[in-house]
Each structure stands twice: as structure tokens, then as C-alpha cells.
Short mmCIF file of C-alpha atoms and ligand atoms in Angstrom, two decimals:
data_model
loop_
_atom_site.label_atom_id
_atom_site.label_comp_id
_atom_site.label_asym_id
_atom_site.label_seq_id
_atom_site.Cartn_x
_atom_site.Cartn_y
_atom_site.Cartn_z
CA MET A 20 -109.33 -85.36 -55.23
CA PRO A 21 -108.59 -84.43 -51.61
CA LEU A 22 -105.30 -85.59 -50.12
CA ILE A 23 -105.43 -88.17 -47.34
CA CYS A 24 -102.84 -88.07 -44.56
CA LEU A 25 -102.02 -90.61 -41.86
CA GLY A 26 -100.73 -88.87 -38.73
CA LEU A 27 -98.83 -90.70 -36.01
CA GLU A 28 -98.61 -89.21 -32.53
CA GLY A 29 -96.32 -90.61 -29.86
CA THR A 30 -94.59 -87.87 -27.90
CA ALA A 31 -95.40 -89.20 -24.42
CA HIS A 32 -97.80 -91.72 -22.83
CA SER A 33 -100.30 -91.86 -25.72
CA PHE A 34 -99.93 -93.44 -29.13
CA GLY A 35 -102.37 -92.25 -31.76
CA ALA A 36 -103.08 -92.83 -35.44
CA GLY A 37 -105.36 -90.35 -37.19
CA ILE A 38 -106.48 -90.14 -40.80
CA VAL A 39 -107.57 -86.74 -42.09
CA THR A 40 -108.36 -85.34 -45.54
CA SER A 41 -107.17 -82.05 -47.00
CA GLU A 42 -110.76 -80.86 -46.64
CA GLY A 43 -110.37 -81.18 -42.89
CA VAL A 44 -112.51 -84.30 -42.45
CA VAL A 45 -111.33 -86.64 -39.69
CA LEU A 46 -111.83 -90.17 -41.08
CA ALA A 47 -110.30 -91.94 -38.05
CA ASN A 48 -108.67 -91.02 -34.78
CA GLU A 49 -107.60 -94.12 -32.81
CA TRP A 50 -105.40 -93.98 -29.76
CA ASP A 51 -104.37 -95.74 -26.59
CA MET A 52 -102.59 -94.53 -23.49
CA LEU A 53 -100.09 -96.17 -21.16
CA LYS A 54 -101.46 -95.90 -17.63
CA PRO A 55 -98.70 -96.60 -15.13
CA SER A 56 -100.00 -98.54 -12.10
CA GLN A 57 -97.87 -96.35 -9.86
CA GLY A 58 -95.53 -93.36 -10.20
CA GLY A 59 -95.09 -91.21 -13.31
CA ILE A 60 -94.43 -92.17 -16.91
CA HIS A 61 -91.19 -93.99 -17.61
CA PRO A 62 -90.01 -93.09 -21.14
CA ARG A 63 -88.81 -96.64 -21.81
CA GLU A 64 -92.12 -98.18 -20.80
CA ALA A 65 -94.10 -95.65 -22.80
CA SER A 66 -91.99 -96.31 -25.92
CA ARG A 67 -92.49 -100.03 -25.40
CA HIS A 68 -96.24 -99.43 -25.23
CA HIS A 69 -96.02 -97.59 -28.56
CA SER A 70 -94.01 -100.33 -30.28
CA ASP A 71 -96.27 -103.07 -28.87
CA PHE A 72 -99.60 -101.41 -29.66
CA GLY A 73 -98.74 -98.92 -32.45
CA PRO A 74 -99.17 -101.35 -35.37
CA SER A 75 -102.63 -102.52 -34.23
CA ILE A 76 -103.73 -98.92 -33.54
CA ILE A 77 -102.65 -97.98 -37.07
CA SER A 78 -104.58 -100.85 -38.65
CA LYS A 79 -107.63 -100.00 -36.54
CA ALA A 80 -107.48 -96.45 -37.96
CA PHE A 81 -107.51 -97.82 -41.52
CA GLU A 82 -110.47 -100.05 -40.62
CA THR A 83 -112.39 -97.14 -39.11
CA ALA A 84 -111.63 -94.89 -42.08
CA ASP A 85 -112.53 -97.81 -44.36
CA ILE A 86 -109.59 -97.21 -46.68
CA ASN A 87 -106.43 -99.11 -47.68
CA TYR A 88 -102.82 -98.23 -46.99
CA ARG A 89 -102.45 -97.40 -50.71
CA ASP A 90 -105.16 -94.73 -50.41
CA ILE A 91 -103.05 -92.36 -48.30
CA ASP A 92 -101.00 -89.65 -49.97
CA LEU A 93 -98.62 -88.76 -47.15
CA ILE A 94 -97.55 -89.61 -43.61
CA ALA A 95 -97.01 -87.12 -40.81
CA PHE A 96 -95.38 -87.86 -37.45
CA SER A 97 -94.87 -85.95 -34.23
CA ARG A 98 -91.17 -85.08 -34.37
CA GLY A 99 -91.11 -83.30 -31.00
CA PRO A 100 -91.16 -82.02 -28.36
CA GLY A 101 -91.44 -85.10 -26.20
CA LEU A 102 -89.70 -88.09 -24.66
CA GLY A 103 -86.80 -89.32 -26.85
CA PRO A 104 -87.57 -93.06 -26.79
CA CYS A 105 -91.28 -92.46 -27.55
CA LEU A 106 -90.50 -90.07 -30.40
CA ARG A 107 -87.99 -92.48 -31.94
CA THR A 108 -90.37 -95.43 -31.86
CA THR A 109 -93.11 -93.37 -33.52
CA ALA A 110 -90.76 -91.86 -36.12
CA THR A 111 -89.49 -95.33 -37.04
CA MET A 112 -93.03 -96.53 -37.77
CA ALA A 113 -93.72 -93.42 -39.87
CA ARG A 114 -90.48 -93.77 -41.87
CA THR A 115 -91.06 -97.47 -42.51
CA LEU A 116 -94.55 -96.85 -43.86
CA ALA A 117 -93.41 -93.89 -45.97
CA VAL A 118 -90.66 -95.96 -47.61
CA LYS A 119 -92.83 -99.02 -48.08
CA LEU A 120 -95.66 -97.00 -49.65
CA GLY A 121 -93.33 -94.62 -51.51
CA ILE A 122 -95.10 -91.50 -50.23
CA PRO A 123 -93.85 -88.24 -48.64
CA LEU A 124 -93.03 -87.92 -44.95
CA VAL A 125 -93.85 -84.71 -43.05
CA ASP A 126 -92.46 -83.81 -39.61
CA VAL A 127 -94.91 -82.08 -37.29
CA ASN A 128 -94.36 -79.99 -34.16
CA HIS A 129 -96.70 -81.45 -31.55
CA CYS A 130 -97.55 -78.10 -29.94
CA VAL A 131 -98.27 -76.42 -33.27
CA ALA A 132 -100.56 -79.36 -34.09
CA HIS A 133 -102.55 -78.75 -30.87
CA ILE A 134 -103.13 -75.16 -32.07
CA GLU A 135 -104.01 -75.89 -35.69
CA ILE A 136 -106.51 -78.66 -34.89
CA GLY A 137 -108.26 -76.06 -32.74
CA ASN A 138 -108.28 -73.62 -35.63
CA LEU A 139 -109.71 -76.28 -37.92
CA GLU A 140 -112.49 -77.11 -35.49
CA SER A 141 -113.38 -73.52 -34.57
CA GLY A 142 -112.84 -71.87 -37.92
CA PHE A 143 -110.65 -69.33 -36.09
CA ASP A 144 -108.15 -67.41 -38.14
CA ASP A 145 -105.76 -65.85 -35.68
CA PRO A 146 -106.47 -66.59 -32.00
CA VAL A 147 -104.65 -66.15 -28.74
CA THR A 148 -104.20 -69.80 -27.75
CA VAL A 149 -104.09 -71.20 -24.24
CA TYR A 150 -102.31 -74.56 -24.62
CA VAL A 151 -102.50 -76.62 -21.45
CA SER A 152 -101.45 -80.24 -21.06
CA GLY A 153 -99.34 -82.60 -19.00
CA GLY A 154 -96.10 -81.25 -20.42
CA ASN A 155 -96.96 -77.72 -21.55
CA THR A 156 -98.61 -74.55 -20.28
CA GLN A 157 -98.32 -71.72 -22.77
CA VAL A 158 -100.18 -68.66 -24.00
CA ILE A 159 -99.38 -68.39 -27.70
CA ALA A 160 -100.16 -66.01 -30.54
CA TYR A 161 -99.05 -65.86 -34.16
CA ALA A 162 -96.70 -63.01 -35.05
CA GLY A 163 -94.05 -62.60 -37.74
CA GLY A 164 -94.23 -66.08 -39.23
CA ARG A 165 -94.19 -68.10 -36.04
CA PHE A 166 -96.39 -69.07 -33.12
CA ARG A 167 -94.84 -66.95 -30.36
CA THR A 168 -94.99 -67.87 -26.71
CA PHE A 169 -96.32 -64.82 -24.88
CA GLY A 170 -96.32 -66.46 -21.49
CA GLU A 171 -95.68 -69.86 -19.99
CA THR A 172 -95.01 -71.77 -16.83
CA LEU A 173 -91.57 -71.25 -15.38
CA ASP A 174 -91.57 -74.66 -13.70
CA ILE A 175 -94.11 -77.47 -14.00
CA ALA A 176 -96.97 -77.73 -16.49
CA ILE A 177 -100.52 -77.46 -15.18
CA GLY A 178 -101.51 -81.04 -16.11
CA ASN A 179 -98.38 -82.39 -14.47
CA MET A 180 -99.13 -80.34 -11.35
CA LEU A 181 -102.64 -81.85 -11.19
CA ASP A 182 -101.33 -85.39 -11.81
CA VAL A 183 -98.61 -85.08 -9.14
CA LEU A 184 -101.08 -83.68 -6.61
CA GLY A 185 -103.55 -86.44 -7.44
CA ARG A 186 -100.87 -89.08 -6.98
CA HIS A 187 -100.17 -87.55 -3.56
CA PHE A 188 -103.87 -88.06 -2.73
CA GLY A 189 -103.65 -91.68 -3.97
CA MET A 190 -105.57 -91.05 -7.23
CA PRO A 191 -104.69 -93.00 -10.40
CA PHE A 192 -103.15 -91.36 -13.50
CA PRO A 193 -104.38 -89.13 -15.07
CA ALA A 194 -105.67 -87.28 -12.02
CA GLY A 195 -106.85 -84.11 -13.81
CA PRO A 196 -110.41 -85.38 -14.45
CA ILE A 197 -110.73 -86.76 -10.89
CA ILE A 198 -109.57 -83.47 -9.39
CA GLU A 199 -112.16 -81.66 -11.51
CA LYS A 200 -114.90 -83.91 -10.12
CA GLU A 201 -113.71 -83.53 -6.51
CA ALA A 202 -113.48 -79.75 -6.90
CA ARG A 203 -117.20 -79.56 -7.67
CA ALA A 204 -117.88 -80.72 -4.10
CA GLY A 205 -115.43 -78.19 -2.59
CA ARG A 206 -117.02 -75.52 -0.40
CA THR A 207 -114.19 -73.69 1.37
CA PHE A 208 -111.48 -71.78 -0.50
CA TYR A 209 -108.00 -71.97 1.02
CA SER A 210 -105.57 -69.34 -0.11
CA LEU A 211 -102.59 -70.76 -2.05
CA PRO A 212 -99.49 -69.06 -3.53
CA TYR A 213 -100.64 -67.14 -6.63
CA SER A 214 -97.56 -66.68 -8.76
CA VAL A 215 -97.71 -64.49 -11.87
CA LYS A 216 -94.42 -62.91 -12.97
CA GLY A 217 -95.08 -60.60 -15.90
CA MET A 218 -96.50 -62.92 -18.53
CA ASP A 219 -95.18 -66.08 -16.88
CA ILE A 220 -96.60 -68.23 -14.12
CA SER A 221 -95.30 -70.78 -11.66
CA TYR A 222 -97.06 -73.75 -10.09
CA SER A 223 -94.51 -75.47 -7.88
CA GLY A 224 -95.07 -73.26 -4.81
CA MET A 225 -98.81 -73.80 -5.08
CA LEU A 226 -98.31 -77.57 -5.36
CA THR A 227 -96.17 -77.68 -2.21
CA ALA A 228 -98.73 -75.60 -0.30
CA ALA A 229 -101.60 -77.82 -1.49
CA LYS A 230 -99.74 -80.93 -0.29
CA ARG A 231 -99.28 -79.19 3.06
CA LEU A 232 -103.05 -78.57 3.34
CA PHE A 233 -103.55 -82.31 2.81
CA SER A 234 -101.15 -83.17 5.63
CA GLU A 235 -103.12 -80.76 7.85
CA GLY A 236 -106.28 -82.77 7.22
CA ILE A 237 -108.10 -80.32 4.93
CA PRO A 238 -110.72 -82.28 2.88
CA ILE A 239 -109.65 -83.25 -0.65
CA PRO A 240 -112.62 -81.51 -2.38
CA ASP A 241 -111.68 -78.19 -0.75
CA ILE A 242 -108.04 -78.56 -1.79
CA CYS A 243 -109.03 -79.47 -5.36
CA PHE A 244 -111.41 -76.51 -5.51
CA SER A 245 -108.75 -74.12 -4.20
CA VAL A 246 -106.07 -75.50 -6.54
CA GLN A 247 -108.31 -75.18 -9.59
CA GLU A 248 -109.45 -71.65 -8.78
CA THR A 249 -105.88 -70.50 -8.11
CA SER A 250 -104.11 -72.21 -11.00
CA PHE A 251 -106.83 -71.35 -13.53
CA GLY A 252 -106.94 -67.79 -12.24
CA MET A 253 -103.22 -67.37 -12.99
CA LEU A 254 -103.74 -68.65 -16.53
CA ALA A 255 -106.72 -66.37 -17.04
CA GLU A 256 -104.67 -63.36 -15.98
CA ILE A 257 -101.92 -63.92 -18.53
CA ALA A 258 -104.38 -64.93 -21.27
CA GLU A 259 -106.31 -61.72 -20.64
CA ARG A 260 -103.15 -59.66 -20.85
CA ALA A 261 -102.19 -61.37 -24.12
CA ILE A 262 -105.58 -60.48 -25.61
CA ALA A 263 -105.29 -56.90 -24.38
CA HIS A 264 -101.77 -56.53 -25.86
CA THR A 265 -102.32 -58.26 -29.19
CA LYS A 266 -105.92 -57.03 -29.68
CA LYS A 267 -106.76 -60.39 -31.23
CA LYS A 268 -110.44 -61.21 -31.32
CA GLU A 269 -110.37 -64.96 -30.75
CA LEU A 270 -109.40 -67.10 -27.74
CA LEU A 271 -108.68 -70.81 -28.23
CA LEU A 272 -108.31 -73.37 -25.44
CA THR A 273 -106.45 -76.56 -26.44
CA GLY A 274 -104.44 -79.48 -24.97
CA GLY A 275 -105.52 -82.25 -22.58
CA VAL A 276 -106.41 -79.88 -19.71
CA ALA A 277 -108.86 -78.12 -22.07
CA ARG A 278 -111.24 -80.95 -21.13
CA ASN A 279 -111.75 -79.16 -17.81
CA ASN A 280 -115.15 -77.46 -17.68
CA ARG A 281 -114.25 -74.98 -14.94
CA LEU A 282 -111.21 -73.74 -16.89
CA THR A 283 -113.43 -73.44 -19.95
CA GLU A 284 -115.92 -71.36 -17.97
CA ILE A 285 -113.23 -69.01 -16.63
CA LEU A 286 -111.58 -68.43 -20.01
CA SER A 287 -114.87 -67.97 -21.77
CA GLY A 288 -115.54 -65.20 -19.23
CA VAL A 289 -112.22 -63.57 -20.17
CA SER A 290 -113.11 -63.60 -23.86
CA GLU A 291 -116.55 -62.13 -23.16
CA ARG A 292 -114.98 -59.20 -21.32
CA HIS A 293 -112.85 -58.48 -24.40
CA GLU A 294 -115.58 -59.18 -26.93
CA ALA A 295 -113.48 -61.98 -28.37
CA ARG A 296 -114.87 -65.25 -29.71
CA PHE A 297 -114.08 -68.30 -27.61
CA HIS A 298 -113.56 -71.95 -28.51
CA ARG A 299 -112.60 -74.95 -26.39
CA VAL A 300 -111.32 -77.84 -28.48
CA SER A 301 -113.70 -80.78 -28.12
CA PRO A 302 -112.53 -83.54 -25.76
CA SER A 303 -111.72 -86.07 -28.51
CA LEU A 304 -109.33 -83.61 -30.21
CA ALA A 305 -108.04 -81.83 -27.09
CA GLY A 306 -105.53 -84.42 -25.84
CA ASP A 307 -102.76 -86.22 -27.67
CA GLN A 308 -104.05 -87.96 -30.80
CA GLY A 309 -103.07 -88.55 -34.41
CA ALA A 310 -105.73 -86.46 -36.17
CA MET A 311 -104.01 -83.22 -35.17
CA ILE A 312 -100.70 -84.54 -36.52
CA ALA A 313 -102.36 -85.60 -39.78
CA TRP A 314 -104.06 -82.21 -40.21
CA ASN A 315 -100.86 -80.31 -39.54
CA GLY A 316 -99.08 -82.64 -41.96
CA ILE A 317 -101.54 -81.61 -44.66
CA LEU A 318 -101.08 -77.89 -43.93
CA GLN A 319 -97.30 -78.26 -44.12
CA TYR A 320 -97.31 -80.46 -47.20
CA LYS A 321 -99.57 -78.07 -49.09
CA SER A 322 -97.15 -75.26 -48.29
CA GLY A 323 -94.37 -77.26 -49.95
CA HIS A 324 -92.80 -78.93 -46.95
CA GLU A 325 -91.69 -82.55 -46.64
CA ILE A 326 -88.69 -84.16 -45.00
CA LYS A 327 -86.07 -86.60 -46.23
CA ILE A 328 -85.83 -89.83 -44.23
CA SER A 329 -82.10 -89.17 -43.79
CA SER A 330 -82.73 -85.91 -41.93
CA SER A 331 -85.86 -86.94 -40.00
CA HIS A 332 -84.17 -87.43 -36.61
CA VAL A 333 -86.44 -86.53 -33.71
CA LEU A 334 -86.32 -83.22 -31.79
CA PRO A 335 -87.18 -83.83 -28.09
CA LYS A 336 -86.79 -80.15 -27.20
CA TRP A 337 -88.42 -78.58 -30.27
CA ARG A 338 -90.21 -75.46 -29.03
CA THR A 339 -93.47 -74.09 -30.40
CA ASP A 340 -91.76 -70.92 -31.59
CA GLU A 341 -88.90 -72.72 -33.37
CA GLN A 342 -90.88 -73.64 -36.45
CA ASP A 343 -91.55 -71.38 -39.44
CA ILE A 344 -95.28 -71.46 -40.08
CA LEU A 345 -95.13 -71.54 -43.87
CA TRP A 346 -98.85 -72.06 -44.46
CA ARG A 347 -99.84 -68.80 -42.77
CA LYS A 348 -97.59 -66.54 -44.80
P1 ATP B 415 -98.26 -82.59 -24.21
O1 ATP B 415 -97.26 -83.50 -24.84
O2 ATP B 415 -98.91 -81.68 -25.19
O3 ATP B 415 -97.78 -81.91 -23.02
P2 ATP B 415 -99.69 -84.63 -22.75
O4 ATP B 415 -98.73 -85.72 -23.04
O5 ATP B 415 -99.73 -84.12 -21.41
O6 ATP B 415 -99.52 -83.52 -23.84
P3 ATP B 415 -102.56 -84.52 -23.18
O7 ATP B 415 -103.48 -85.64 -23.53
O8 ATP B 415 -102.55 -83.34 -24.05
O9 ATP B 415 -101.16 -85.21 -23.07
O10 ATP B 415 -102.89 -84.01 -21.69
C1 ATP B 415 -102.95 -84.89 -20.60
C2 ATP B 415 -103.16 -84.07 -19.35
O11 ATP B 415 -104.50 -83.55 -19.32
C3 ATP B 415 -102.98 -84.87 -18.05
O12 ATP B 415 -102.13 -84.14 -17.21
C4 ATP B 415 -104.39 -84.94 -17.48
O13 ATP B 415 -104.45 -85.00 -16.07
C5 ATP B 415 -104.99 -83.66 -18.00
N1 ATP B 415 -106.47 -83.68 -18.04
C6 ATP B 415 -107.27 -84.48 -18.74
N2 ATP B 415 -108.57 -84.23 -18.46
C7 ATP B 415 -108.59 -83.21 -17.56
C8 ATP B 415 -109.61 -82.49 -16.86
N3 ATP B 415 -110.90 -82.77 -17.03
N4 ATP B 415 -109.23 -81.52 -16.00
C9 ATP B 415 -107.92 -81.22 -15.82
N5 ATP B 415 -106.92 -81.87 -16.42
C10 ATP B 415 -107.24 -82.85 -17.28
FE1 FE2 B 416 -100.06 -82.91 -26.22
#
């Protein structure tokens, strides 16, 4: 009998409940996102969204999967990194269900989950991963028992940069998809600060310069086009160097910004040049959702890992490379 895991995700603006089997079949993946009417995400409001809507999202997942609460074998939750109030609300739901059902609880690193759901989908064994989202921008590869960060942003994450720029233009949250659409109509490339420092990158200078172009009356499609080409170009450079250094033969693109088709095109070009296989995580599994937490929960549980309720406090600053990856040893 395959194991069935319920995974709860709630690190930031989205709350998700996913149900996945130990054979890697996604039985349900329900989620909902807080969309602030103005400004960024307030942690208190996002956690309130999770406590208000979490229970109904969880029951919807059971309906979709067409199973009962008693059919699940374990519960996984996103323990970090993320916003404290959101993590605590989600962890409380996971603990309550685990105690009530008398089943094991597994704590999952959100970033590691973004990588492993990509490996499940692609069948990749050992890729260089480009993980791009609202809160993270990292180039990661497995080495010596952990997912090591080979390069990352030194200031803001790429998704955050796109959302902040979009807000400046008056676009609603999340602005990433709207910027992608606008960029397709861009014709003129304006040079913006291109900041690669060794294996790390920086986006804040580019953001400031892009805002300045807007105040000078440059059309939004041209700014979006220039921002995408510049920011994606920086990522491609460090991803390419990671492939060249590690000699890995697979390149995986994951996280919410992986939904971007232009970024996908650029990185698939990088992998072609290095004769590496390329996979972009499909849109429904790219952003924050519970299926990736459930799948990672299964990997961890099968490698003998579960957590006691008494030590399941959340870890808002838990880095990708701070977790021992027991199932790959
Ligand atoms: P994390 O906690 O991993 O940092 P997150 O909370 O940012 O994740 P995700 O759903 O992984 O959540 O990513 C959301 C981000 O993805 C937003 O910044 C959004 O603008 C961006 N995004 C979504 N679609 C696109 C797109 N087509 N092009 C560019 N960016 C996109
Ligand atoms: Fe995420």
C-alpha cells in the first residue's frame, strides 16, 4: 500500500493543502492566495487569511482526492523559511491534525520542497536548480549531503523586484505575469545596471534605474522588456557557471517566477549549450502549494525522519543549505 501524505504550505501569501502518494501521484493540490489591494504583504493579514481559509482549503483537498482524513498516513508542513505569523498558523493546523489523527508529523524546508517537486516531475536525479520566487533567488546544487547555494541575490529576490516595479507602475499584485505580458510588446532595449559579483547577483540598482526610466516617460513595455532581459541574463550567467563548475547534466527551473516563458527560453538555451537536459516545473507546481510539501514529507519520512510536536517550532530563517538531505545519501 502506498503512503498518503497531506502537506500544508503557508510560508507567505499563499495557503495550500496538497495530498500526494509515496508513488508520487498528486491526488489534490488546493490553494488560495491573499491579494493585498494595495502595498505589499502584511504578515499579520496573510496569517489571518491562512487561519480563515485554511480549514476549508484542507477539506476541499480531501474532497478532490476523494479520501477521508483517516486515509492519510502522515502530515507534512512548511516549517520555514517564511513569515513567522504565517508559519505558526500553518504549523498549528498541522500539529492539531497530527494529534487528532494520531499520525506522524514531518517538518519540511520550503525551498528544498521547491527543488524536489521539480525532480519528481522531471525525473531528474541531480540537477543544477534555479529557484526563483518572490522571496528567493538561488542557484543550487546537491553536494556532500546538502543542497548547496552556489549563487544567490545579495539584496532583493527577482519576484519581489518584479512585484515592486509593477506596483510602481500601478499594477496589482502579483505583477510578474503582467510584466511578462507587457515585455512582449517592448521594442527598444534600455541599458540597466547588470550586477553579477562572482556567483552572486544584485537587483536593487536595476530596480532603481528602471523606476527612473518610468519617471522619464519611457513606455512601460520597453521598461519591462529591458528589465526581463537584464535580470534574466544575470541569472543565466550564474546558472551557466554553476553547470560549468559542477559538470552536472541537468538544469531545473522552479519557484513562482519559473512560470515566465522568456526566462524558460533563456535557461533552456543555457542547458543546450552545455548539452544538459532542461526542465521547467509546470505552472501548477511552480509556485507555493501543498503538493510539494506533501512529496517532500514522504521523502523525509521514508528516510526515517519525523518530528515531535514539542520540538516543531517554526524556523523563519531556515536556509536551503541548513538541512541534511537524508533521502539522497
Ligand atoms: P517563496 O516563499 O519560495 O519565496 P513566494 O512566496 O514568492 O515563494 P511563489 O508562488 O513561489 O511564492 O512566487 C510568487 C512570485 O512569482 C511573485 O513574485 C510573482 O510575481 C512571480 N511570478 C508569477 N508568475 C510570473 C511570471 N509569469 N513571470 C514572472 N514572475 C512571475
Ligand atoms: Fe515558494
